[in-house]
mmCIF file of C-alpha atoms and ligand atoms in Angstrom:
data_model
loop_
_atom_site.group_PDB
_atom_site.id
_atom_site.type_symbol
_atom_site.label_atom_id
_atom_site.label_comp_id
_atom_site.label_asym_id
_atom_site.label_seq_id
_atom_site.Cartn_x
_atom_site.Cartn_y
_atom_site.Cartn_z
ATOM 1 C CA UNK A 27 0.000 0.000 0.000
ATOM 2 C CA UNK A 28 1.416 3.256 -0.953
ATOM 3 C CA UNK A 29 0.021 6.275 0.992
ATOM 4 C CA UNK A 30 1.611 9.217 1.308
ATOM 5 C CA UNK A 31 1.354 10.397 5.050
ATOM 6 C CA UNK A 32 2.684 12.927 7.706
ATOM 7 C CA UNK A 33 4.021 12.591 10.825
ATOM 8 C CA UNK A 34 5.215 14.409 13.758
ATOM 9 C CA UNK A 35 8.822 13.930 15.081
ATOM 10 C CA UNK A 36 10.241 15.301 18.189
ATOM 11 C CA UNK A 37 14.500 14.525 18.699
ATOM 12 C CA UNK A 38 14.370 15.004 22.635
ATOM 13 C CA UNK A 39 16.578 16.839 25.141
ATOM 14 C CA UNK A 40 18.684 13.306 25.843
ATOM 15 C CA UNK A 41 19.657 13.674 21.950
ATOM 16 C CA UNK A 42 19.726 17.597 21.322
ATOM 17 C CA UNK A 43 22.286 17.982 24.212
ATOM 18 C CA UNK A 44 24.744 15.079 23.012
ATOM 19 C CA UNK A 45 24.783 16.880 19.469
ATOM 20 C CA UNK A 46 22.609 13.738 17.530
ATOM 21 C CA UNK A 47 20.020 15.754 15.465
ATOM 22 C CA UNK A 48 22.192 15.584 12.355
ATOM 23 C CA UNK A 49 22.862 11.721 12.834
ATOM 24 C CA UNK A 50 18.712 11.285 13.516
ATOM 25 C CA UNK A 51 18.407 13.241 10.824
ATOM 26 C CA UNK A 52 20.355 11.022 8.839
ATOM 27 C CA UNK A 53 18.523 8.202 9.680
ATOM 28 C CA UNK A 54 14.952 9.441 9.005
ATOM 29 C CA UNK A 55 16.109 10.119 5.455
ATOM 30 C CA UNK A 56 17.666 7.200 4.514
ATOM 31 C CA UNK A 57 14.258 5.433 5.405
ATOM 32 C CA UNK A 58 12.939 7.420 2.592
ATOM 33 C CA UNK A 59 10.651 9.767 4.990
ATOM 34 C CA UNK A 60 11.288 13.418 4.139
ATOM 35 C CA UNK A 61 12.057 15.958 6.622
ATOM 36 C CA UNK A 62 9.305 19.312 5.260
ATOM 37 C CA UNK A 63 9.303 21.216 8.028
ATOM 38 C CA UNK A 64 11.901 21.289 11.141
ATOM 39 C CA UNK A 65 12.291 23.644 14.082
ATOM 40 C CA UNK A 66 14.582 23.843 17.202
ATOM 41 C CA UNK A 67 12.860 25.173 20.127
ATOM 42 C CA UNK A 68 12.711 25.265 24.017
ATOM 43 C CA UNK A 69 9.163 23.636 24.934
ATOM 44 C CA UNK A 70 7.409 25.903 28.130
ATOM 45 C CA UNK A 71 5.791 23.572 31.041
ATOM 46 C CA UNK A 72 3.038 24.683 29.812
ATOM 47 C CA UNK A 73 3.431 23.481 26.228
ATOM 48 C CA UNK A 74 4.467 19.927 27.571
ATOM 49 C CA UNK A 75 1.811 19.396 29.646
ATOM 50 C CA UNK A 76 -0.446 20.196 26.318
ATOM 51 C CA UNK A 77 1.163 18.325 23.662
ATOM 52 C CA UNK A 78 1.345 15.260 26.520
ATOM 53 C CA UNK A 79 -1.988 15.803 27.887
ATOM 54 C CA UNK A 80 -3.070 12.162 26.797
ATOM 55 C CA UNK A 81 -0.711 10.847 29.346
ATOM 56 C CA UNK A 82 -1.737 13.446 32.203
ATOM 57 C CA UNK A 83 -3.268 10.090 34.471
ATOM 58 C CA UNK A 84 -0.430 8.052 33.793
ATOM 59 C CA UNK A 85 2.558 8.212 37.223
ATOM 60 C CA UNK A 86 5.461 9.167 34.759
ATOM 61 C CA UNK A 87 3.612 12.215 33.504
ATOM 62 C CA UNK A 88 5.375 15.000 35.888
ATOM 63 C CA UNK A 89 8.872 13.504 35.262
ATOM 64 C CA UNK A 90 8.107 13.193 31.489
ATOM 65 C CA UNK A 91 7.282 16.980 31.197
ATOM 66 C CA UNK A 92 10.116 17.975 33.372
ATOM 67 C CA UNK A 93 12.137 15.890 30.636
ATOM 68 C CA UNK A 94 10.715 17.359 27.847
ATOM 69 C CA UNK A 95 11.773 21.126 28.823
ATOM 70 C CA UNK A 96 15.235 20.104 30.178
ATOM 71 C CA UNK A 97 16.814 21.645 27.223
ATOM 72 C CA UNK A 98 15.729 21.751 23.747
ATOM 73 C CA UNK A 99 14.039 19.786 21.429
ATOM 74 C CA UNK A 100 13.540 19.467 17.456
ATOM 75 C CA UNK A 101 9.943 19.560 16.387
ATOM 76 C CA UNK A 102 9.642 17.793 12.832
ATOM 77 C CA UNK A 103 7.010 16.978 10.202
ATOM 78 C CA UNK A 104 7.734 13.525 7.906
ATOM 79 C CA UNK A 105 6.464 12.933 5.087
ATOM 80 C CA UNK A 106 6.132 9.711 2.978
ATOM 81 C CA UNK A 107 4.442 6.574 1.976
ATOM 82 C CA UNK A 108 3.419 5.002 5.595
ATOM 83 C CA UNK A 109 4.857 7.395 7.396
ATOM 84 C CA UNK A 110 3.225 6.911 10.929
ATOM 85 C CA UNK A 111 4.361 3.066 10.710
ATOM 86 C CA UNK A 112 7.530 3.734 8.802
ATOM 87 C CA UNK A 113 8.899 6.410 11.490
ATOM 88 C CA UNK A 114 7.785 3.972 14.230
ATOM 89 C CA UNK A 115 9.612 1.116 12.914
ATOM 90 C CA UNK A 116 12.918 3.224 12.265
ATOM 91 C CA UNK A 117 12.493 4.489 15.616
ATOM 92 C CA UNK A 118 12.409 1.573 17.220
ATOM 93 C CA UNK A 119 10.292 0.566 20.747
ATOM 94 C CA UNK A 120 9.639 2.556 23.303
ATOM 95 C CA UNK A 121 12.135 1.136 25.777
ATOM 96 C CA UNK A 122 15.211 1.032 24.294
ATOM 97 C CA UNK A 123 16.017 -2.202 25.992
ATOM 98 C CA UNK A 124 13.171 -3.948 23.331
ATOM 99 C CA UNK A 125 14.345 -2.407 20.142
ATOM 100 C CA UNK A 126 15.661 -3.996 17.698
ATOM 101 C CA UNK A 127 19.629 -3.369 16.632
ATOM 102 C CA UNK A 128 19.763 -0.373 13.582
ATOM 103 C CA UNK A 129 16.969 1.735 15.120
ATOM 104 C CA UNK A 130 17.190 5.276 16.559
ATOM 105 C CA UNK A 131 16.397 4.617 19.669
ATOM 106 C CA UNK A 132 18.952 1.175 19.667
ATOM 107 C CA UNK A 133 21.450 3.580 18.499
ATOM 108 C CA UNK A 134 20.906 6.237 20.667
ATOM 109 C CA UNK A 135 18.140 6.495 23.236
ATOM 110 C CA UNK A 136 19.315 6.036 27.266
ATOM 111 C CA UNK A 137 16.247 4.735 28.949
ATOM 112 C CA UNK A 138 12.353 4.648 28.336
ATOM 113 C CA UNK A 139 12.007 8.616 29.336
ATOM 114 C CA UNK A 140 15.807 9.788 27.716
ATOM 115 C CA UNK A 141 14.139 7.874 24.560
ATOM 116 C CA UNK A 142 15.798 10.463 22.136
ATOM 117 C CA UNK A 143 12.891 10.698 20.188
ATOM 118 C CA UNK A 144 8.935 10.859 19.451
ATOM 119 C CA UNK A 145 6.827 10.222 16.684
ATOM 120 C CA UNK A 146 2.314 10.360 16.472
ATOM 121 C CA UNK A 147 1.406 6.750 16.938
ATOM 122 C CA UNK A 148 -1.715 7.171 14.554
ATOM 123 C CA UNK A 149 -2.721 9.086 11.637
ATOM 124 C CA UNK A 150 -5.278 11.340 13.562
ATOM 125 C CA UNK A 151 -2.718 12.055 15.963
ATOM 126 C CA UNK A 152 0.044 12.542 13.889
ATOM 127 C CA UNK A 153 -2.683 15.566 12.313
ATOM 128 C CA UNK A 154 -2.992 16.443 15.635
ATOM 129 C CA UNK A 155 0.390 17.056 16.297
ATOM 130 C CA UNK A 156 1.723 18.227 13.720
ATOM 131 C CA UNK A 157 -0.664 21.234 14.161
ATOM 132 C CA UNK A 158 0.462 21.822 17.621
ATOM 133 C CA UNK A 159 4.299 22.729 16.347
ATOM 134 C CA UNK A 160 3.462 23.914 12.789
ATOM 135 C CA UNK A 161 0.983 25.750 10.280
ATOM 136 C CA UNK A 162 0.191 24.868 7.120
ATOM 137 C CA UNK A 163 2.665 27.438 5.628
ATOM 138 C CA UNK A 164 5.627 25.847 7.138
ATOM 139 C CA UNK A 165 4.761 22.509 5.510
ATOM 140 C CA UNK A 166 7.238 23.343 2.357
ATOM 141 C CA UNK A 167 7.610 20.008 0.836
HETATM 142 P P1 LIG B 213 6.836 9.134 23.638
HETATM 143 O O1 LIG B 213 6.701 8.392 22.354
HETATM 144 O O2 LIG B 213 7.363 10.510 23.549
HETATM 145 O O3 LIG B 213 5.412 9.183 24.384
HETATM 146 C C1 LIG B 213 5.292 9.277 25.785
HETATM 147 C C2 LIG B 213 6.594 9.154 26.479
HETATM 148 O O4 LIG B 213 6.554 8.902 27.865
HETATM 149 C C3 LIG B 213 7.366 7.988 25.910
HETATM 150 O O5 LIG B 213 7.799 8.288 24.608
HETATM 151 C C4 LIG B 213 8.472 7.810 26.947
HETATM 152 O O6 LIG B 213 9.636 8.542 26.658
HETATM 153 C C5 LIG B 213 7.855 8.408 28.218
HETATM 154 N N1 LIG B 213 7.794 7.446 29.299
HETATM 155 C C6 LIG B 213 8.399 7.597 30.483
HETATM 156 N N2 LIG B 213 8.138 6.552 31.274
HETATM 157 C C7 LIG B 213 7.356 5.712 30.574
HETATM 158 C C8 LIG B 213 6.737 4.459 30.854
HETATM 159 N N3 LIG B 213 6.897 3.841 32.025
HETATM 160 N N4 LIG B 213 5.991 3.873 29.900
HETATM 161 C C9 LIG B 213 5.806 4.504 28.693
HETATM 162 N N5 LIG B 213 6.351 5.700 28.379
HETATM 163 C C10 LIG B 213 7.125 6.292 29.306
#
């Protein structure tokens, strides 16, 4: 099935401070997704709390916010055929201690919170999200 899709990407404090954007970077292309919109920012408690909100019941949900706006973060939008399952797949599982060898969270990520990166887990939440970071003008292709 070929459907072209788009996805929202965050490359987390864990990964932003040890200098690995470009090497994610390099990754998600050479899976064929396409990087059309990309920006480095410092996420407000506030903001965290929002874009996270479906986890607000869940006990890691304070430390996971006070992760998120340790430092900064790179907000992305993929784009390609698949690209909810695609970016899940090359990112590997959650906990980096079940993913499989070649993914960016094998490669990279330090435990289930320091997980170096995010991406939407569904289609209507990848639209979701990807309208939390970024308008439609931004989405260059
Ligand atoms: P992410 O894909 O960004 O979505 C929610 C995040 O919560 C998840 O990645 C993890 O980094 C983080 N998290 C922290 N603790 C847990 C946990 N016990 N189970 C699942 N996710 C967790």
């Amino acid at each position: 099935m070929n459907d072209m899709e788009r996805t929202l990407s965050i490359i987390k404090p864990d990964a932003t401070r040890r200098n690995l954007t470009g090497k994610i970077n390099a990754l998600i292309e050479s899976s064929g997704l396409r990087i059309i919109a990309q920006r480095r920012i410092q996420l407000t408690r506030t903001q965290a709390e929002q874009f996270y909100s479906v986890h607000k019941e869940r006990a890691f949900f304070g430390e996971l916010c006070d992760f998120m706006i340790s430092g900064t973060v790179v907000v992305q939008a993929l784009e390609g055929d698949n690209a909810v399952a695609k970016y899940r797949e090359i990112m590997g599982a959650t906990n980096p201690a079940n993913a499989d060898a070649g993914t960016i969270r094998k490669e990279f990520a330090e435990s289930i919170e320091a997980n170096s990166v995010h991406g939407s887990d569904s289609q209507e939440n990848a639209a979701t999200e990807i309208a939390f970071f970024f308008s439609g003008l931004d989405l260059v292709g």
